[in-house]
Amino acid sequence: MEKQELIEKINQVLAEEFEVEQSVITPDADIRETLSLDSLSLVDMVALIEEQFGVKIKGTELSSVKTFGLLYDFVFERM
Amino acid sequence: MEKRVVITGMGIYSCLGKSLDEVRQSLYDGKSGIIFDPVRKEMGFRSALTAYLEKPDLKGQLSRNQRAFMPEEAQYAYAATVEALRNAKIDQDYLDAHEVGLLYGNDSTADAVVKSVDTMREKKDTTLVGSGAIFQSMNSTVTMNLGCIFHLKGINLTVSGACASGSHAIGLGALLIRNGLQDMVVCGGAQEVNPFSIGSFDGISAFSTRESDPTKASRPFDRDRDGLVPGGGAATVIIESYESAVKRGAPILAEILSYGFSSNGDHISTPSVEGPARSLKAAINNAGIDIRQIGYINAHATSTKVGDMNEAKAIIEVFGDHKPFVTSTKGQTGHEMWMAGASEIIYTMLMMKNNFIAGNLNFENPDEDSAKLNIPANRINAHFDTFLSNSFGFGGTNSTLIVKNL
């Protein structure tokens, strides 16, 4: 999967699951703020990424994945 | 000094309708909420009969994160509670400023448990069950969800008393108010409606197999009854002290005169006569009324051979020559189990307030015991001011409520 295609797919599944407009998901935006994630719904995001893209974000890695741009990189590098 | 306990609001989400108005009309029309569900047949069910109701669409009312914690029974309970609070004229400001309690009957949340266990088995990764699974999988899921959504600050717990859960919840709430420990309690009962929740119940041959004629299958007290039909949804009753209701100018609908309870201490599934009779007697004694004041009995009768027979015997034993009208609304709804004790208070309140008694659906021929009861097969216009509602459950738990019109 090309990176742009991956980005579009990630944006699509996150927007659908967390009920936000895709337009608010930008590379520099904070994931937790944009998707209104608390400690529980953050688990759902991790599960969704694992389910859809086969990439597991471990607890220790999660704190460094702050923006959508960092998430795209994280997933693309491990696919 | 003991306080009087009154009902000031009701809300319901059932196979007979998604509001009090719809349900009242369904009761009046003698509508059945029972269908044949082909999915259950494919799953190997002995009986594919069930009550049918759509899941509420709560998108727009609750956030994604709130909905993630709610199995279907909590969704039904939310819908019923919104209606009950609105009818009781209680807004969020009132709930924020007062210590309002929450006691709800629920005794399973199988769908959520089965699905999360399936995921764990298949994926070997607990993260993949999602954040909602733990909260959906606990028996107290209804009260934990409603307590957080409505910001309730009083007692908060689930009452699990099998098919008497909803009735016990109301009875216990009334006791807390009567003794001055709470001014207001949101009470009710919820029941999930999915194959996983009652597959094992089907397995013990408890359900009617009259699949060729679903609306005829649930036939309480009828000679040819062959088992119950599972149902569900949720029902909420707002109860409070008379002083609290007067102080806030609430609509006072009725008074809960008493709560009677007992346990058979006997067989796990076969009901007795003696245990339920004690529950009825306790309720009547606690109410301090003459039994002749009771104009209507909403029976537990689920359409099983032994259950209906023994309840009829218990009523005959307790009421003697006095023959109030007796019906079981389960002919229309099927057995709403954990919800039934609460929903049947509401069904009866609707009939009492509108001067009718819905006919005991499918009561075509009495048996030896039901012939001794005063069971109208068809709807009658009738005025009654005091009623008794029975709920009995597995393990021999019995609950009886007596309610008076105001």
CSV table of C-alpha atoms in Angstrom, one decimal:
chain,number,residue,atom,x,y,z
A,1,MET,CA,0.0,0.0,0.0
A,2,GLU,CA,1.3,3.4,-1.0
A,3,LYS,CA,1.7,5.9,1.9
A,4,GLN,CA,-0.9,8.3,0.6
A,5,GLU,CA,-3.4,5.5,0.3
A,6,LEU,CA,-2.6,4.3,3.8
A,7,ILE,CA,-3.1,7.9,5.2
A,8,GLU,CA,-6.5,8.1,3.5
A,9,LYS,CA,-7.5,4.7,4.9
A,10,ILE,CA,-6.4,5.6,8.4
A,11,ASN,CA,-8.2,8.9,8.2
A,12,GLN,CA,-11.3,7.2,7.0
A,13,VAL,CA,-11.5,4.5,9.7
A,14,LEU,CA,-10.7,6.9,12.5
A,15,ALA,CA,-13.3,9.4,11.4
A,16,GLU,CA,-15.9,6.7,11.1
A,17,GLU,CA,-15.2,5.1,14.4
A,18,PHE,CA,-14.8,8.3,16.5
A,19,GLU,CA,-17.5,10.2,14.7
A,20,VAL,CA,-15.5,13.2,13.5
A,21,GLU,CA,-15.2,14.9,10.1
A,22,GLN,CA,-12.2,13.7,8.1
A,23,SER,CA,-11.3,17.3,7.5
A,24,VAL,CA,-10.2,17.8,11.1
A,25,ILE,CA,-7.7,15.0,10.8
A,26,THR,CA,-4.4,16.6,9.7
A,27,PRO,CA,-0.8,15.5,10.1
A,28,ASP,CA,0.0,18.0,12.8
A,29,ALA,CA,-3.2,17.6,14.8
A,30,ASP,CA,-3.1,16.0,18.2
A,31,ILE,CA,-4.8,12.6,18.0
A,32,ARG,CA,-6.2,12.5,21.6
A,33,GLU,CA,-7.7,16.0,21.3
A,34,THR,CA,-9.0,15.7,17.8
A,35,LEU,CA,-10.7,12.3,18.4
A,36,SER,CA,-11.7,13.2,22.1
A,37,LEU,CA,-9.9,10.1,23.3
A,38,ASP,CA,-9.6,9.3,27.0
A,39,SER,CA,-7.6,6.5,28.5
A,40,LEU,CA,-10.3,4.0,27.5
A,41,SER,CA,-11.1,5.1,24.0
A,42,LEU,CA,-7.4,5.3,23.3
A,43,VAL,CA,-7.5,1.5,23.7
A,44,ASP,CA,-10.1,1.4,21.0
A,45,MET,CA,-7.9,3.4,18.6
A,46,VAL,CA,-5.1,0.9,19.2
A,47,ALA,CA,-7.4,-2.0,18.6
A,48,LEU,CA,-8.7,-0.4,15.4
A,49,ILE,CA,-5.3,0.1,14.0
A,50,GLU,CA,-4.3,-3.4,14.8
A,51,GLU,CA,-7.5,-4.9,13.4
A,52,GLN,CA,-7.4,-2.8,10.2
A,53,PHE,CA,-3.7,-2.7,9.4
A,54,GLY,CA,-2.2,-5.5,11.4
A,55,VAL,CA,0.1,-3.2,13.3
A,56,LYS,CA,0.2,-3.3,17.1
A,57,ILE,CA,1.1,-0.1,19.0
A,58,LYS,CA,2.5,-1.2,22.4
A,59,GLY,CA,1.8,0.7,25.5
A,60,THR,CA,5.4,1.9,25.7
A,61,GLU,CA,5.2,3.2,22.1
A,62,LEU,CA,1.9,4.9,22.5
A,63,SER,CA,3.2,8.0,24.3
A,64,SER,CA,5.4,9.0,21.4
A,65,VAL,CA,2.6,8.7,18.8
A,66,LYS,CA,1.0,12.1,19.5
A,67,THR,CA,0.0,13.4,16.1
A,68,PHE,CA,-1.7,11.8,13.1
A,69,GLY,CA,1.6,12.4,11.1
A,70,LEU,CA,3.5,10.3,13.7
A,71,LEU,CA,0.8,7.7,13.5
A,72,TYR,CA,1.0,7.4,9.7
A,73,ASP,CA,4.8,7.0,10.0
A,74,PHE,CA,4.5,4.4,12.7
A,75,VAL,CA,2.0,2.3,10.8
A,76,PHE,CA,3.7,2.7,7.4
A,77,GLU,CA,7.1,1.6,8.8
A,78,ARG,CA,5.7,-1.6,10.3
A,79,MET,CA,3.4,-2.8,7.6
B,1,MET,CA,-41.7,8.1,61.0
B,2,GLU,CA,-42.2,6.1,57.8
B,3,LYS,CA,-42.6,8.1,54.6
B,4,ARG,CA,-45.2,7.4,51.9
B,5,VAL,CA,-43.7,6.4,48.6
B,6,VAL,CA,-45.2,7.6,45.4
B,7,ILE,CA,-44.7,7.0,41.6
B,8,THR,CA,-44.1,10.3,39.7
B,9,GLY,CA,-42.8,9.1,36.4
B,10,MET,CA,-42.7,6.2,34.1
B,11,GLY,CA,-40.9,5.3,30.8
B,12,ILE,CA,-40.8,2.1,28.7
B,13,TYR,CA,-39.2,0.6,25.7
B,14,SER,CA,-40.8,-2.7,24.9
B,15,CYS,CA,-42.1,-5.0,22.2
B,16,LEU,CA,-45.5,-3.2,22.6
B,17,GLY,CA,-44.0,0.2,21.9
B,18,LYS,CA,-41.3,2.7,22.5
B,19,SER,CA,-43.3,5.1,24.6
B,20,LEU,CA,-46.1,5.1,27.2
B,21,ASP,CA,-48.6,6.2,24.5
B,22,GLU,CA,-47.7,3.4,22.1
B,23,VAL,CA,-47.7,0.8,24.8
B,24,ARG,CA,-51.1,1.9,26.2
B,25,GLN,CA,-52.5,1.6,22.7
B,26,SER,CA,-51.0,-1.8,22.2
B,27,LEU,CA,-52.4,-3.0,25.5
B,28,TYR,CA,-55.8,-1.6,24.5
B,29,ASP,CA,-55.7,-3.3,21.1
B,30,GLY,CA,-54.5,-6.6,22.4
B,31,LYS,CA,-51.4,-6.5,20.2
B,32,SER,CA,-48.9,-9.3,20.4
B,33,GLY,CA,-45.1,-8.5,20.2
B,34,ILE,CA,-44.1,-12.0,19.4
B,35,ILE,CA,-42.4,-13.2,16.2
B,36,PHE,CA,-40.6,-16.2,14.8
B,37,ASP,CA,-36.8,-15.5,14.5
B,38,PRO,CA,-35.2,-17.6,11.8
B,39,VAL,CA,-31.7,-16.8,13.2
B,40,ARG,CA,-32.5,-18.8,16.3
B,41,LYS,CA,-33.6,-21.8,14.3
B,42,GLU,CA,-30.3,-21.8,12.4
B,43,MET,CA,-28.5,-21.7,15.8
B,44,GLY,CA,-30.2,-24.9,16.8
B,45,PHE,CA,-32.9,-23.5,19.1
B,46,ARG,CA,-35.7,-25.7,20.0
B,47,SER,CA,-38.0,-22.7,19.8
B,48,ALA,CA,-37.3,-19.7,17.6
B,49,LEU,CA,-40.1,-17.6,19.2
B,50,THR,CA,-39.2,-14.2,20.7
B,51,ALA,CA,-40.5,-10.8,21.3
B,52,TYR,CA,-39.3,-8.3,18.7
B,53,LEU,CA,-38.1,-4.8,19.3
B,54,GLU,CA,-35.7,-2.5,17.4
B,55,LYS,CA,-32.6,-1.2,19.1
B,56,PRO,CA,-32.9,2.5,19.9
B,57,ASP,CA,-30.7,4.8,17.8
B,58,LEU,CA,-28.9,6.8,20.4
B,59,LYS,CA,-26.4,8.5,18.0
B,60,GLY,CA,-26.9,12.2,18.6
B,61,GLN,CA,-28.2,11.7,22.1
B,62,LEU,CA,-25.1,10.1,23.6
B,63,SER,CA,-21.5,10.4,22.6
B,64,ARG,CA,-19.6,7.6,20.9
B,65,ASN,CA,-17.6,7.0,24.1
B,66,GLN,CA,-20.8,6.7,26.2
B,67,ARG,CA,-22.4,4.3,23.7
B,68,ALA,CA,-19.3,2.1,23.6
B,69,PHE,CA,-20.1,1.0,27.2
B,70,MET,CA,-23.7,0.1,26.6
B,71,PRO,CA,-25.0,-3.3,25.7
B,72,GLU,CA,-28.5,-3.4,24.3
B,73,GLU,CA,-30.2,-3.7,27.7
B,74,ALA,CA,-28.5,-0.5,28.9
B,75,GLN,CA,-29.6,1.2,25.7
B,76,TYR,CA,-33.2,0.2,26.3
B,77,ALA,CA,-32.9,1.3,29.9
B,78,TYR,CA,-31.5,4.7,28.8
B,79,ALA,CA,-34.5,5.3,26.4
B,80,ALA,CA,-37.0,4.3,29.1
B,81,THR,CA,-35.3,6.5,31.7
B,82,VAL,CA,-35.2,9.6,29.5
B,83,GLU,CA,-39.0,9.2,29.1
B,84,ALA,CA,-39.6,8.5,32.8
B,85,LEU,CA,-37.5,11.6,33.9
B,86,ARG,CA,-39.3,13.8,31.4
B,87,ASN,CA,-42.7,12.6,32.6
B,88,ALA,CA,-41.7,13.1,36.2
B,89,LYS,CA,-40.6,16.7,35.3
B,90,ILE,CA,-37.0,16.1,36.4
B,91,ASP,CA,-34.2,17.8,34.5
B,92,GLN,CA,-30.5,17.5,34.7
B,93,ASP,CA,-30.2,20.5,37.1
B,94,TYR,CA,-32.4,18.7,39.6
B,95,LEU,CA,-30.3,15.5,39.3
B,96,ASP,CA,-27.1,17.5,39.7
B,97,ALA,CA,-28.4,19.2,42.9
B,98,HIS,CA,-30.0,16.2,44.7
B,99,GLU,CA,-28.9,12.8,45.9
B,100,VAL,CA,-31.0,10.6,43.5
B,101,GLY,CA,-30.6,6.9,43.8
B,102,LEU,CA,-30.7,4.1,41.1
B,103,LEU,CA,-31.8,0.5,41.6
B,104,TYR,CA,-32.4,-1.5,38.4
B,105,GLY,CA,-33.1,-5.1,37.9
B,106,ASN,CA,-30.8,-7.0,35.5
B,107,ASP,CA,-29.5,-10.6,35.6
B,108,SER,CA,-27.5,-11.1,32.5
B,109,THR,CA,-25.4,-9.4,29.8
B,110,ALA,CA,-24.6,-12.5,27.8
B,111,ASP,CA,-24.2,-11.0,24.4
B,112,ALA,CA,-21.3,-8.8,25.4
B,113,VAL,CA,-19.7,-11.6,27.3
B,114,VAL,CA,-20.0,-14.1,24.5
B,115,LYS,CA,-18.6,-11.6,21.9
B,116,SER,CA,-15.6,-10.6,23.9
B,117,VAL,CA,-14.7,-14.2,24.8
B,118,ASP,CA,-15.1,-15.1,21.1
B,119,THR,CA,-12.6,-12.3,20.2
B,120,MET,CA,-10.1,-13.4,22.8
B,121,ARG,CA,-10.3,-17.0,21.7
B,122,GLU,CA,-9.9,-16.1,18.0
B,123,LYS,CA,-7.3,-13.3,18.2
B,124,LYS,CA,-5.4,-14.2,21.3
B,125,ASP,CA,-5.1,-10.5,22.1
B,126,THR,CA,-7.2,-9.0,24.9
B,127,THR,CA,-6.8,-5.4,23.6
B,128,LEU,CA,-8.9,-6.3,20.6
B,129,VAL,CA,-12.1,-6.8,22.7
B,130,GLY,CA,-12.1,-3.0,23.0
B,131,SER,CA,-12.6,-0.6,25.9
B,132,GLY,CA,-16.4,-1.2,26.1
B,133,ALA,CA,-16.3,-4.9,26.7
B,134,ILE,CA,-15.6,-4.9,30.4
B,135,PHE,CA,-18.4,-2.4,31.2
B,136,GLN,CA,-20.8,-4.2,28.9
B,137,SER,CA,-19.9,-7.6,30.4
B,138,MET,CA,-20.7,-6.9,34.0
B,139,ASN,CA,-24.1,-7.6,35.4
B,140,SER,CA,-24.3,-4.1,36.8
B,141,THR,CA,-23.9,-2.6,33.3
B,142,VAL,CA,-27.3,-0.9,33.4
B,143,THR,CA,-26.8,0.9,36.7
B,144,MET,CA,-23.1,1.8,36.0
B,145,ASN,CA,-24.1,3.3,32.6
B,146,LEU,CA,-27.2,5.2,33.8
B,147,GLY,CA,-25.5,6.4,36.9
B,148,CYS,CA,-22.7,8.1,34.9
B,149,ILE,CA,-24.9,9.4,32.1
B,150,PHE,CA,-27.5,11.1,34.4
B,151,HIS,CA,-24.9,12.0,37.1
B,152,LEU,CA,-26.8,10.2,39.8
B,153,LYS,CA,-25.3,10.5,43.3
B,154,GLY,CA,-27.4,8.3,45.6
B,155,ILE,CA,-27.5,4.5,45.9
B,156,ASN,CA,-26.3,2.9,42.7
B,157,LEU,CA,-26.6,-0.9,42.3
B,158,THR,CA,-28.1,-3.6,40.2
B,159,VAL,CA,-30.7,-6.0,41.7
B,160,SER,CA,-30.3,-9.6,40.4
B,161,GLY,CA,-33.3,-11.6,41.4
B,162,ALA,CA,-33.9,-13.6,38.2
B,163,CYS,CA,-37.4,-13.0,36.8
B,164,ALA,CA,-38.3,-10.9,39.9
B,165,SER,CA,-35.4,-8.5,39.5
B,166,GLY,CA,-37.4,-5.5,38.3
B,167,SER,CA,-40.0,-6.0,41.0
B,168,HIS,CA,-37.4,-6.3,43.8
B,169,ALA,CA,-35.6,-3.2,42.5
B,170,ILE,CA,-38.8,-1.2,42.9
B,171,GLY,CA,-39.6,-2.8,46.3
B,172,LEU,CA,-36.1,-2.1,47.7
B,173,GLY,CA,-36.2,1.5,46.4
B,174,ALA,CA,-39.5,2.0,48.1
B,175,LEU,CA,-38.0,0.6,51.4
B,176,LEU,CA,-35.1,3.1,51.2
B,177,ILE,CA,-37.5,6.0,50.7
B,178,ARG,CA,-40.0,4.8,53.3
B,179,ASN,CA,-37.2,4.7,55.9
B,180,GLY,CA,-35.9,8.2,54.9
B,181,LEU,CA,-32.6,7.0,53.4
B,182,GLN,CA,-33.4,8.4,49.9
B,183,ASP,CA,-35.9,10.9,48.7
B,184,MET,CA,-35.9,9.7,45.2
B,185,VAL,CA,-34.8,6.5,43.4
B,186,VAL,CA,-34.8,5.7,39.7
B,187,CYS,CA,-36.0,2.1,39.6
B,188,GLY,CA,-36.6,-0.3,36.8
B,189,GLY,CA,-35.7,-3.5,35.0
B,190,ALA,CA,-33.9,-4.3,31.8
B,191,GLN,CA,-33.7,-7.4,29.7
B,192,GLU,CA,-31.5,-8.2,26.7
B,193,VAL,CA,-33.2,-9.7,23.6
B,194,ASN,CA,-30.6,-11.8,21.7
B,195,PRO,CA,-30.1,-15.5,21.1
B,196,PHE,CA,-27.0,-15.8,23.3
B,197,SER,CA,-28.8,-14.6,26.4
B,198,ILE,CA,-31.5,-17.3,26.3
B,199,GLY,CA,-30.0,-20.2,24.4
B,200,SER,CA,-29.4,-22.2,27.6
B,201,PHE,CA,-33.0,-21.4,28.7
B,202,ASP,CA,-34.3,-22.8,25.5
B,203,GLY,CA,-32.1,-25.9,26.2
B,204,ILE,CA,-34.1,-26.8,29.2
B,205,SER,CA,-37.4,-27.0,27.2
B,206,ALA,CA,-38.9,-24.0,28.9
B,207,PHE,CA,-40.1,-22.3,25.8
B,208,SER,CA,-43.3,-22.7,23.8
B,209,THR,CA,-42.8,-24.5,20.5
B,210,ARG,CA,-46.0,-23.2,18.9
B,211,GLU,CA,-43.8,-21.8,16.1
B,212,SER,CA,-46.5,-22.1,13.4
B,213,ASP,CA,-48.5,-19.4,15.2
B,214,PRO,CA,-46.2,-17.0,17.1
B,215,THR,CA,-48.9,-14.6,18.4
B,216,LYS,CA,-50.7,-17.6,19.9
B,217,ALA,CA,-47.7,-19.1,21.7
B,218,SER,CA,-47.7,-17.1,24.9
B,219,ARG,CA,-51.0,-18.1,26.6
B,220,PRO,CA,-50.8,-17.7,30.3
B,221,PHE,CA,-53.4,-19.7,32.3
B,222,ASP,CA,-54.7,-21.3,29.2
B,223,ARG,CA,-55.3,-25.1,29.3
B,224,ASP,CA,-53.1,-25.7,26.2
B,225,ARG,CA,-50.1,-23.5,27.2
B,226,ASP,CA,-46.8,-25.2,26.4
B,227,GLY,CA,-44.1,-22.9,27.7
B,228,LEU,CA,-43.0,-19.3,27.8
B,229,VAL,CA,-41.8,-17.0,25.0
B,230,PRO,CA,-38.7,-14.8,25.9
B,231,GLY,CA,-39.1,-11.0,25.6
B,232,GLY,CA,-37.3,-7.9,26.8
B,233,GLY,CA,-36.6,-4.2,26.7
B,234,ALA,CA,-36.6,-1.9,29.7
B,235,ALA,CA,-38.9,-0.1,32.0
B,236,THR,CA,-38.2,2.8,34.4
B,237,VAL,CA,-40.3,4.0,37.3
B,238,ILE,CA,-39.4,7.2,39.2
B,239,ILE,CA,-40.3,6.8,42.9
B,240,GLU,CA,-40.0,9.3,45.6
B,241,SER,CA,-41.3,10.4,49.0
B,242,TYR,CA,-44.7,12.0,49.0
B,243,GLU,CA,-43.1,15.1,50.6
B,244,SER,CA,-40.5,15.3,47.8
B,245,ALA,CA,-43.1,15.0,45.1
B,246,VAL,CA,-45.3,17.7,46.7
B,247,LYS,CA,-42.4,20.0,47.3
B,248,ARG,CA,-41.3,20.0,43.6
B,249,GLY,CA,-44.9,20.0,42.2
B,250,ALA,CA,-44.4,16.6,40.6
B,251,PRO,CA,-47.2,14.7,38.9
B,252,ILE,CA,-48.2,12.1,41.6
B,253,LEU,CA,-49.5,9.1,39.8
B,254,ALA,CA,-49.8,6.4,42.5
B,255,GLU,CA,-48.6,5.2,45.8
B,256,ILE,CA,-46.6,2.1,46.5
B,257,LEU,CA,-48.4,0.7,49.5
B,258,SER,CA,-46.2,-2.3,50.1
B,259,TYR,CA,-43.5,-4.7,49.0
B,260,GLY,CA,-43.8,-8.4,50.0
B,261,PHE,CA,-41.1,-10.9,49.4
B,262,SER,CA,-40.2,-14.5,50.1
B,263,SER,CA,-38.0,-17.3,49.0
B,264,ASN,CA,-39.2,-20.9,48.3
B,265,GLY,CA,-36.0,-22.4,49.6
B,266,ASP,CA,-36.7,-25.4,47.4
B,267,HIS,CA,-36.2,-26.4,43.8
B,268,ILE,CA,-34.1,-24.2,41.5
B,269,SER,CA,-36.7,-24.0,38.7
B,270,THR,CA,-39.9,-25.5,39.9
B,271,PRO,CA,-42.0,-22.9,41.7
B,272,SER,CA,-44.1,-23.8,44.8
B,273,VAL,CA,-47.4,-22.6,46.0
B,274,GLU,CA,-46.4,-21.9,49.6
B,275,GLY,CA,-43.5,-19.5,48.7
B,276,PRO,CA,-45.5,-17.2,46.4
B,277,ALA,CA,-48.4,-17.3,48.8
B,278,ARG,CA,-46.2,-16.0,51.6
B,279,SER,CA,-45.0,-13.2,49.3
B,280,LEU,CA,-48.6,-12.2,48.6
B,281,LYS,CA,-49.6,-12.3,52.2
B,282,ALA,CA,-46.6,-10.3,53.3
B,283,ALA,CA,-47.5,-7.6,50.7
B,284,ILE,CA,-51.1,-7.5,51.9
B,285,ASN,CA,-50.1,-7.4,55.5
B,286,ASN,CA,-47.6,-4.6,54.9
B,287,ALA,CA,-50.1,-2.6,53.0
B,288,GLY,CA,-52.5,-2.7,55.9
B,289,ILE,CA,-55.5,-3.0,53.6
B,290,ASP,CA,-58.4,-5.3,53.2
B,291,ILE,CA,-57.9,-7.6,50.2
B,292,ARG,CA,-61.3,-6.5,48.9
B,293,GLN,CA,-59.7,-3.2,48.0
B,294,ILE,CA,-57.5,-5.0,45.5
B,295,GLY,CA,-59.4,-4.7,42.2
B,296,TYR,CA,-56.8,-6.3,39.9
B,297,ILE,CA,-53.9,-8.7,40.0
B,298,ASN,CA,-51.2,-8.6,37.4
B,299,ALA,CA,-50.0,-12.1,37.6
B,300,HIS,CA,-46.5,-13.4,37.0
B,301,ALA,CA,-48.0,-16.3,34.9
B,302,THR,CA,-45.5,-16.9,32.2
B,303,SER,CA,-47.4,-19.6,30.2
B,304,THR,CA,-45.6,-22.6,31.8
B,305,LYS,CA,-47.6,-25.5,33.0
B,306,VAL,CA,-46.5,-25.7,36.6
B,307,GLY,CA,-45.8,-22.0,37.1
B,308,ASP,CA,-49.2,-20.7,36.1
B,309,MET,CA,-50.9,-23.5,38.0
B,310,ASN,CA,-49.1,-22.9,41.2
B,311,GLU,CA,-49.6,-19.1,41.0
B,312,ALA,CA,-53.3,-19.7,40.5
B,313,LYS,CA,-53.4,-21.9,43.6
B,314,ALA,CA,-51.5,-19.3,45.6
B,315,ILE,CA,-53.9,-16.5,44.6
B,316,ILE,CA,-56.9,-18.7,45.4
B,317,GLU,CA,-55.4,-19.6,48.8
B,318,VAL,CA,-54.7,-15.9,49.7
B,319,PHE,CA,-57.8,-14.3,48.2
B,320,GLY,CA,-60.4,-16.9,49.1
B,321,ASP,CA,-63.9,-15.7,48.1
B,322,HIS,CA,-62.7,-12.3,46.9
B,323,LYS,CA,-62.2,-12.6,43.1
B,324,PRO,CA,-60.5,-9.6,41.7
B,325,PHE,CA,-59.7,-9.5,38.0
B,326,VAL,CA,-56.5,-11.4,37.2
B,327,THR,CA,-54.6,-11.3,33.9
B,328,SER,CA,-51.0,-11.9,32.8
B,329,THR,CA,-49.9,-9.3,30.2
B,330,LYS,CA,-47.2,-11.8,29.1
B,331,GLY,CA,-49.7,-13.1,26.6
B,332,GLN,CA,-48.9,-10.0,24.7
B,333,THR,CA,-45.2,-9.4,25.6
B,334,GLY,CA,-43.8,-12.8,26.3
B,335,HIS,CA,-41.8,-13.1,29.5
B,336,GLU,CA,-39.7,-10.0,29.9
B,337,MET,CA,-37.8,-11.7,32.7
B,338,TRP,CA,-35.4,-9.3,34.5
B,339,MET,CA,-37.5,-6.4,33.2
B,340,ALA,CA,-40.9,-7.9,33.9
B,341,GLY,CA,-41.5,-6.8,37.5
B,342,ALA,CA,-41.0,-3.1,36.4
B,343,SER,CA,-42.7,-3.3,33.0
B,344,GLU,CA,-45.8,-4.9,34.5
B,345,ILE,CA,-46.1,-2.1,37.1
B,346,ILE,CA,-46.2,0.3,34.1
B,347,TYR,CA,-48.6,-1.9,32.0
B,348,THR,CA,-50.9,-2.0,35.0
B,349,MET,CA,-50.6,1.7,35.8
B,350,LEU,CA,-51.5,2.5,32.2
B,351,MET,CA,-54.6,0.3,32.4
B,352,MET,CA,-55.5,1.7,35.8
B,353,LYS,CA,-55.2,5.3,34.6
B,354,ASN,CA,-57.2,4.6,31.5
B,355,ASN,CA,-60.0,2.5,33.0
B,356,PHE,CA,-59.5,-0.8,31.2
B,357,ILE,CA,-57.9,-4.2,31.7
B,358,ALA,CA,-56.3,-5.7,28.6
B,359,GLY,CA,-57.6,-9.2,27.9
B,360,ASN,CA,-55.4,-12.1,28.9
B,361,LEU,CA,-54.3,-12.9,25.4
B,362,ASN,CA,-54.9,-16.5,24.2
B,363,PHE,CA,-56.8,-17.5,27.2
B,364,GLU,CA,-59.2,-19.7,25.4
B,365,ASN,CA,-59.9,-22.6,27.8
B,366,PRO,CA,-59.2,-22.6,31.5
B,367,ASP,CA,-57.6,-25.5,33.3
B,368,GLU,CA,-58.8,-26.7,36.7
B,369,ASP,CA,-57.0,-24.0,38.6
B,370,SER,CA,-57.4,-21.0,36.3
B,371,ALA,CA,-61.1,-21.7,36.1
B,372,LYS,CA,-61.3,-20.5,39.7
B,373,LEU,CA,-59.8,-17.1,38.9
B,374,ASN,CA,-61.6,-14.1,37.4
B,375,ILE,CA,-59.6,-13.9,34.1
B,376,PRO,CA,-61.0,-11.7,31.3
B,377,ALA,CA,-60.0,-13.2,27.9
B,378,ASN,CA,-60.9,-10.0,26.2
B,379,ARG,CA,-60.4,-6.3,27.1
B,380,ILE,CA,-62.9,-5.0,29.6
B,381,ASN,CA,-63.7,-1.5,30.6
B,382,ALA,CA,-63.0,-1.5,34.4
B,383,HIS,CA,-62.1,0.9,37.1
B,384,PHE,CA,-59.8,-0.2,39.8
B,385,ASP,CA,-57.8,1.8,42.3
B,386,THR,CA,-55.5,-0.7,43.9
B,387,PHE,CA,-53.6,-3.5,42.2
B,388,LEU,CA,-51.2,-6.2,43.1
B,389,SER,CA,-48.3,-7.3,40.9
B,390,ASN,CA,-46.5,-10.6,41.2
B,391,SER,CA,-43.0,-11.5,40.1
B,392,PHE,CA,-41.3,-14.8,40.7
B,393,GLY,CA,-37.9,-16.1,39.6
B,394,PHE,CA,-35.5,-19.0,39.4
B,395,GLY,CA,-34.1,-20.1,42.7
B,396,GLY,CA,-37.5,-19.5,44.2
B,397,THR,CA,-37.3,-15.7,44.7
B,398,ASN,CA,-40.7,-14.0,45.0
B,399,SER,CA,-41.7,-10.4,45.0
B,400,THR,CA,-45.1,-8.7,45.3
B,401,LEU,CA,-45.9,-5.0,45.0
B,402,ILE,CA,-49.2,-3.4,45.9
B,403,VAL,CA,-49.9,0.0,44.3
B,404,LYS,CA,-52.8,2.5,44.9
B,405,ASN,CA,-54.1,5.1,42.4
B,406,LEU,CA,-53.7,8.7,43.5
